[in-house]
Amino acid sequence: MHTHPGTEAARPEATAAGRTRVAIAGATGYTGQELLRLLARHPHVSIAAATSSGASAARRLPALARIWTGSIVPLDPVALANEAELVFLALPDTVAAELAPRLVDAGVRVIDLSGAFRLRDAALRARWYPETHDLPDHLAYGLTEFARSEVARARLVANPGCYPTASLLALKPLVDAGVLLPNADVIVDAKSGVSGAGKTPTERTHFSEVHGSLSAYGVLGHRHGAEIEQGFGGPVTFTPHLVPLDRGILATIYVRVAPGTTEEALGDIYEAAYRDATLSCTAAARRSMPR
């Protein structure tokens, strides 16, 4: 990482209350608004800025009127670097691929919610995220339950995709426990609400296409399949489906475990994997906040 001279001295310090100055770029989309809703209530966060995905005029978000009273302002990379210590990017892949390295070079910590930096393999990135040519230094894949220390140190965190999060949280404890049969098929049958496709309207997400319907899409060709395989460490058959719900994901995953593995043993594996997740997550968030 290369920090420009004088950048650190120019950036505002945390507020007197010890809160971290956070900005959200792309706060008008579904993900950005939900993120703003959460961060505005966070006891260790001060919202330094919330921007649109481009140069649109400033406006307010009436849906958040009782939570956050600020205004959405046009996207300005220079202002983000000067006003915030930590920036969340809820932007399209192409925009995030360009903006994230600029902010990191300016000394800002970045959590990218797009897919631009999730895939480590260059050939896979060239297929699914061709705008991302290289991965910056100090990058972490932010499946926090399994990369807590890496996330705490990272200058850039690639937030996992929706389907990979649901799938890997189910699969990784079994992998780590060594109970999966080697070379056995792994099948992920996942169903998502419509908001996962974002705000931009398409024929596939039109009300008349979705209402009362369930459909498979991206069969044998969904970019989240590569991300799931990366986290799992082997081939996975992944089929996503769209269901007539606003939000949420249900992933039904089929695996083969070693003979004699009981339901109780599987329960113990998951309980051990996530027993301290909530408390550890809170503590890690406090420790990792930049000062």
Tab-separated table of C-alpha atoms in Angstrom:
chain	number	residue	atom	x	y	z
A	1	MET	CA	0.000	0.000	0.000
A	2	HIS	CA	1.290	3.465	-0.894
A	3	THR	CA	0.009	6.329	1.236
A	4	HIS	CA	0.208	9.803	-0.218
A	5	PRO	CA	2.270	12.258	1.872
A	6	GLY	CA	0.181	14.281	4.265
A	7	THR	CA	-2.933	12.158	3.933
A	8	GLU	CA	-2.994	10.887	7.493
A	9	ALA	CA	-2.463	14.321	8.977
A	10	ALA	CA	-5.331	15.778	6.925
A	11	ARG	CA	-7.931	13.162	7.847
A	12	PRO	CA	-10.280	13.982	10.755
A	13	GLU	CA	-9.693	12.011	13.895
A	14	ALA	CA	-12.352	9.931	15.595
A	15	THR	CA	-14.912	12.001	17.458
A	16	ALA	CA	-14.477	12.847	21.111
A	17	ALA	CA	-16.814	9.989	21.973
A	18	GLY	CA	-14.373	7.571	20.354
A	19	ARG	CA	-16.571	6.892	17.346
A	20	THR	CA	-15.093	5.980	13.979
A	21	ARG	CA	-15.931	8.264	11.073
A	22	VAL	CA	-17.588	6.052	8.472
A	23	ALA	CA	-18.842	6.827	4.967
A	24	ILE	CA	-21.161	4.784	2.759
A	25	ALA	CA	-20.716	5.160	-0.993
A	26	GLY	CA	-23.831	3.991	-2.804
A	27	ALA	CA	-26.268	4.533	0.064
A	28	THR	CA	-29.335	4.746	-2.192
A	29	GLY	CA	-29.458	1.071	-3.197
A	30	TYR	CA	-31.036	-1.724	-1.176
A	31	THR	CA	-27.720	-2.764	0.358
A	32	GLY	CA	-26.522	0.772	0.966
A	33	GLN	CA	-29.734	1.839	2.699
A	34	GLU	CA	-29.754	-1.220	4.943
A	35	LEU	CA	-26.114	-0.570	5.810
A	36	LEU	CA	-26.880	3.054	6.624
A	37	ARG	CA	-29.777	1.936	8.812
A	38	LEU	CA	-27.437	-0.321	10.821
A	39	LEU	CA	-24.490	2.053	11.072
A	40	ALA	CA	-26.594	5.049	12.103
A	41	ARG	CA	-27.507	3.106	15.263
A	42	HIS	CA	-24.028	1.719	15.924
A	43	PRO	CA	-22.592	3.032	19.214
A	44	HIS	CA	-19.033	3.215	17.845
A	45	VAL	CA	-19.780	4.847	14.468
A	46	SER	CA	-20.263	8.429	13.318
A	47	ILE	CA	-21.681	8.807	9.781
A	48	ALA	CA	-19.260	11.132	7.998
A	49	ALA	CA	-20.972	10.911	4.603
A	50	ALA	CA	-23.515	8.943	2.626
A	51	THR	CA	-23.338	9.246	-1.151
A	52	SER	CA	-25.215	8.167	-4.244
A	53	SER	CA	-23.611	5.900	-6.837
A	54	GLY	CA	-22.827	8.825	-9.108
A	55	ALA	CA	-23.264	12.560	-9.532
A	56	SER	CA	-26.966	12.827	-8.715
A	57	ALA	CA	-28.168	15.823	-6.709
A	58	ALA	CA	-28.266	15.741	-2.921
A	59	ARG	CA	-31.443	14.336	-1.387
A	60	ARG	CA	-32.812	12.907	1.845
A	61	LEU	CA	-34.051	9.406	2.658
A	62	PRO	CA	-37.516	9.746	4.227
A	63	ALA	CA	-37.572	6.045	5.153
A	64	LEU	CA	-34.686	6.709	7.580
A	65	ALA	CA	-36.023	9.991	8.945
A	66	ARG	CA	-36.219	8.753	12.552
A	67	ILE	CA	-32.808	7.097	12.360
A	68	TRP	CA	-30.580	9.346	10.252
A	69	THR	CA	-31.266	12.986	9.379
A	70	GLY	CA	-28.434	13.606	6.920
A	71	SER	CA	-28.610	13.922	3.146
A	72	ILE	CA	-27.341	11.720	0.343
A	73	VAL	CA	-24.679	13.651	-1.554
A	74	PRO	CA	-23.018	13.007	-4.947
A	75	LEU	CA	-20.163	10.519	-5.020
A	76	ASP	CA	-16.866	12.337	-4.522
A	77	PRO	CA	-13.761	10.151	-4.002
A	78	VAL	CA	-11.652	13.055	-2.723
A	79	ALA	CA	-14.238	13.993	-0.099
A	80	LEU	CA	-14.532	10.362	1.004
A	81	ALA	CA	-10.767	10.153	1.518
A	82	ASN	CA	-10.691	13.411	3.477
A	83	GLU	CA	-13.783	12.955	5.649
A	84	ALA	CA	-13.817	9.261	6.586
A	85	GLU	CA	-11.537	6.773	8.281
A	86	LEU	CA	-13.504	3.788	6.976
A	87	VAL	CA	-15.532	3.647	3.744
A	88	PHE	CA	-18.124	1.053	2.768
A	89	LEU	CA	-18.567	0.675	-0.987
A	90	ALA	CA	-22.081	-0.398	-2.003
A	91	LEU	CA	-21.349	0.297	-5.651
A	92	PRO	CA	-21.358	-1.617	-8.944
A	93	ASP	CA	-18.362	-3.895	-9.510
A	94	THR	CA	-16.847	-1.653	-12.176
A	95	VAL	CA	-16.962	1.451	-9.965
A	96	ALA	CA	-15.658	-0.362	-6.875
A	97	ALA	CA	-12.767	-1.883	-8.839
A	98	GLU	CA	-11.533	1.612	-9.640
A	99	LEU	CA	-12.412	3.428	-6.434
A	100	ALA	CA	-11.298	0.955	-3.740
A	101	PRO	CA	-7.561	0.996	-4.606
A	102	ARG	CA	-7.620	4.804	-4.744
A	103	LEU	CA	-9.061	5.025	-1.251
A	104	VAL	CA	-6.660	2.405	0.108
A	105	ASP	CA	-3.714	4.323	-1.388
A	106	ALA	CA	-5.041	7.434	0.354
A	107	GLY	CA	-4.820	5.642	3.703
A	108	VAL	CA	-8.529	4.884	4.128
A	109	ARG	CA	-9.772	1.472	5.217
A	110	VAL	CA	-12.339	0.060	2.788
A	111	ILE	CA	-15.036	-2.604	3.036
A	112	ASP	CA	-16.246	-3.407	-0.469
A	113	LEU	CA	-19.688	-4.952	-0.789
A	114	SER	CA	-19.353	-5.583	-4.529
A	115	GLY	CA	-17.787	-8.701	-6.009
A	116	ALA	CA	-14.786	-6.907	-7.493
A	117	PHE	CA	-12.139	-8.303	-5.118
A	118	ARG	CA	-13.615	-11.593	-3.929
A	119	LEU	CA	-11.905	-14.039	-6.311
A	120	ARG	CA	-8.209	-14.741	-5.833
A	121	ASP	CA	-7.686	-16.631	-9.113
A	122	ALA	CA	-6.797	-14.256	-11.955
A	123	ALA	CA	-8.474	-16.399	-14.629
A	124	LEU	CA	-11.734	-16.509	-12.681
A	125	ARG	CA	-11.593	-12.757	-12.116
A	126	ALA	CA	-11.059	-12.233	-15.833
A	127	ARG	CA	-14.268	-14.175	-16.483
A	128	TRP	CA	-16.536	-12.807	-13.772
A	129	TYR	CA	-14.997	-9.444	-12.838
A	130	PRO	CA	-12.885	-8.379	-15.845
A	131	GLU	CA	-12.599	-4.813	-14.553
A	132	THR	CA	-10.478	-6.064	-11.602
A	133	HIS	CA	-7.016	-6.711	-13.004
A	134	ASP	CA	-5.049	-6.997	-9.768
A	135	LEU	CA	-5.752	-7.503	-6.081
A	136	PRO	CA	-4.423	-4.774	-3.767
A	137	ASP	CA	-2.111	-5.584	-0.885
A	138	HIS	CA	-3.573	-6.005	2.610
A	139	LEU	CA	-6.761	-7.570	1.237
A	140	ALA	CA	-8.956	-9.949	3.243
A	141	TYR	CA	-11.974	-12.001	2.215
A	142	GLY	CA	-14.441	-10.958	4.871
A	143	LEU	CA	-16.195	-14.134	5.926
A	144	THR	CA	-15.573	-12.875	9.420
A	145	GLU	CA	-16.349	-16.042	11.371
A	146	PHE	CA	-13.380	-17.725	9.666
A	147	ALA	CA	-11.072	-14.756	9.019
A	148	ARG	CA	-11.473	-12.566	12.069
A	149	SER	CA	-7.809	-11.668	12.522
A	150	GLU	CA	-7.288	-11.101	8.788
A	151	VAL	CA	-10.286	-8.760	8.657
A	152	ALA	CA	-9.041	-6.837	11.694
A	153	ARG	CA	-5.686	-6.163	9.979
A	154	ALA	CA	-6.901	-5.600	6.418
A	155	ARG	CA	-6.877	-2.262	4.634
A	156	LEU	CA	-9.413	-3.629	2.114
A	157	VAL	CA	-12.077	-6.197	2.966
A	158	ALA	CA	-13.940	-7.983	0.176
A	159	ASN	CA	-17.369	-8.645	1.642
A	160	PRO	CA	-18.614	-12.135	0.650
A	161	GLY	CA	-21.514	-12.574	-1.731
A	162	CYS	CA	-24.978	-13.491	-0.471
A	163	TYR	CA	-25.088	-17.085	-1.714
A	164	PRO	CA	-21.461	-17.790	-0.668
A	165	THR	CA	-22.146	-16.480	2.839
A	166	ALA	CA	-25.122	-18.807	3.314
A	167	SER	CA	-23.290	-21.749	1.751
A	168	LEU	CA	-19.870	-21.393	3.353
A	169	LEU	CA	-21.196	-20.829	6.863
A	170	ALA	CA	-22.849	-24.231	6.490
A	171	LEU	CA	-19.964	-26.017	4.760
A	172	LYS	CA	-16.783	-24.771	6.417
A	173	PRO	CA	-17.416	-26.227	9.897
A	174	LEU	CA	-17.826	-29.661	8.286
A	175	VAL	CA	-14.643	-29.190	6.258
A	176	ASP	CA	-12.665	-28.089	9.305
A	177	ALA	CA	-13.995	-31.041	11.332
A	178	GLY	CA	-12.913	-33.478	8.610
A	179	VAL	CA	-16.250	-35.322	8.434
A	180	LEU	CA	-16.932	-34.945	4.698
A	181	LEU	CA	-16.161	-37.900	2.467
A	182	PRO	CA	-13.339	-37.002	0.059
A	183	ASN	CA	-14.319	-36.425	-3.582
A	184	ALA	CA	-18.024	-36.789	-2.819
A	185	ASP	CA	-20.488	-34.498	-4.577
A	186	VAL	CA	-21.514	-31.279	-2.827
A	187	ILE	CA	-24.784	-29.756	-4.016
A	188	VAL	CA	-26.024	-26.287	-3.047
A	189	ASP	CA	-29.688	-25.674	-3.865
A	190	ALA	CA	-30.270	-22.035	-2.905
A	191	LYS	CA	-33.287	-19.744	-3.121
A	192	SER	CA	-33.143	-15.963	-2.894
A	193	GLY	CA	-35.558	-13.080	-2.518
A	194	VAL	CA	-35.793	-10.550	-5.346
A	195	SER	CA	-33.993	-7.659	-3.653
A	196	GLY	CA	-30.749	-9.606	-3.998
A	197	ALA	CA	-30.737	-8.605	-7.668
A	198	GLY	CA	-30.504	-4.919	-6.752
A	199	LYS	CA	-32.679	-1.950	-7.683
A	200	THR	CA	-32.161	-1.894	-11.445
A	201	PRO	CA	-35.340	-3.343	-13.015
A	202	THR	CA	-35.059	-6.273	-15.403
A	203	GLU	CA	-37.505	-8.594	-17.100
A	204	ARG	CA	-36.468	-11.419	-14.771
A	205	THR	CA	-37.199	-9.370	-11.627
A	206	HIS	CA	-40.409	-7.732	-12.875
A	207	PHE	CA	-43.384	-8.307	-10.558
A	208	SER	CA	-45.319	-10.162	-13.249
A	209	GLU	CA	-42.408	-12.549	-13.805
A	210	VAL	CA	-41.731	-13.266	-10.130
A	211	HIS	CA	-45.130	-13.259	-8.424
A	212	GLY	CA	-46.411	-16.787	-7.785
A	213	SER	CA	-43.354	-18.272	-9.457
A	214	LEU	CA	-40.116	-20.071	-8.596
A	215	SER	CA	-37.372	-20.238	-11.213
A	216	ALA	CA	-33.782	-21.417	-11.505
A	217	TYR	CA	-31.293	-19.057	-13.116
A	218	GLY	CA	-27.565	-18.893	-13.787
A	219	VAL	CA	-27.487	-22.694	-14.054
A	220	LEU	CA	-23.862	-23.821	-14.580
A	221	GLY	CA	-22.852	-20.204	-14.924
A	222	HIS	CA	-23.316	-18.072	-11.805
A	223	ARG	CA	-20.350	-16.094	-10.539
A	224	HIS	CA	-21.137	-16.998	-6.933
A	225	GLY	CA	-20.437	-20.634	-7.806
A	226	ALA	CA	-16.753	-19.782	-8.258
A	227	GLU	CA	-16.737	-17.946	-4.945
A	228	ILE	CA	-18.332	-20.879	-3.115
A	229	GLU	CA	-15.785	-23.287	-4.621
A	230	GLN	CA	-12.946	-20.968	-3.582
A	231	GLY	CA	-14.131	-20.939	0.031
A	232	PHE	CA	-14.977	-24.625	0.110
A	233	GLY	CA	-11.743	-25.715	-1.538
A	234	GLY	CA	-13.254	-27.996	-4.174
A	235	PRO	CA	-15.956	-28.425	-6.815
A	236	VAL	CA	-19.543	-27.619	-5.882
A	237	THR	CA	-22.735	-27.970	-7.903
A	238	PHE	CA	-24.550	-24.696	-7.300
A	239	THR	CA	-28.019	-23.790	-8.555
A	240	PRO	CA	-29.639	-20.495	-7.515
A	241	HIS	CA	-33.385	-19.903	-7.638
A	242	LEU	CA	-35.510	-16.779	-7.478
A	243	VAL	CA	-38.564	-16.863	-5.203
A	244	PRO	CA	-41.365	-14.277	-4.795
A	245	LEU	CA	-40.045	-12.769	-1.549
A	246	ASP	CA	-38.475	-9.384	-0.853
A	247	ARG	CA	-35.323	-10.647	0.837
A	248	GLY	CA	-33.554	-13.591	2.430
A	249	ILE	CA	-31.827	-16.779	1.293
A	250	LEU	CA	-32.471	-20.429	2.050
A	251	ALA	CA	-29.653	-22.774	1.038
A	252	THR	CA	-30.297	-26.519	1.176
A	253	ILE	CA	-26.916	-28.255	0.951
A	254	TYR	CA	-26.325	-31.930	0.251
A	255	VAL	CA	-23.065	-33.566	1.346
A	256	ARG	CA	-21.822	-37.041	2.276
A	257	VAL	CA	-20.265	-37.536	5.682
A	258	ALA	CA	-18.126	-40.315	7.094
A	259	PRO	CA	-19.988	-43.509	8.086
A	260	GLY	CA	-21.163	-43.417	11.671
A	261	THR	CA	-21.457	-39.629	11.825
A	262	THR	CA	-24.554	-38.921	13.886
A	263	GLU	CA	-26.948	-35.997	13.862
A	264	GLU	CA	-25.788	-35.194	17.377
A	265	ALA	CA	-22.159	-35.096	16.231
A	266	LEU	CA	-23.055	-32.697	13.430
A	267	GLY	CA	-24.884	-30.489	15.894
A	268	ASP	CA	-21.840	-30.437	18.140
A	269	ILE	CA	-19.654	-29.381	15.190
A	270	TYR	CA	-21.844	-26.384	14.421
A	271	GLU	CA	-22.240	-25.402	18.059
A	272	ALA	CA	-18.480	-25.471	18.532
A	273	ALA	CA	-17.906	-23.485	15.343
A	274	TYR	CA	-20.272	-20.660	16.231
A	275	ARG	CA	-20.549	-20.780	20.011
A	276	ASP	CA	-18.719	-17.486	20.530
A	277	ALA	CA	-19.417	-15.879	17.160
A	278	THR	CA	-21.693	-13.056	18.296
A	279	LEU	CA	-19.597	-11.969	21.274
A	280	SER	CA	-16.339	-12.359	19.374
A	281	CYS	CA	-17.733	-10.386	16.452
A	282	THR	CA	-18.603	-7.443	18.689
A	283	ALA	CA	-15.246	-7.510	20.437
A	284	ALA	CA	-13.337	-7.801	17.163
A	285	ALA	CA	-15.271	-4.889	15.662
A	286	ARG	CA	-14.255	-2.680	18.563
A	287	ARG	CA	-10.615	-3.752	18.412
A	288	SER	CA	-10.382	-3.329	14.638
A	289	MET	CA	-11.895	0.170	14.435
A	290	PRO	CA	-9.179	2.577	13.222
A	291	ARG	CA	-8.089	5.219	15.693
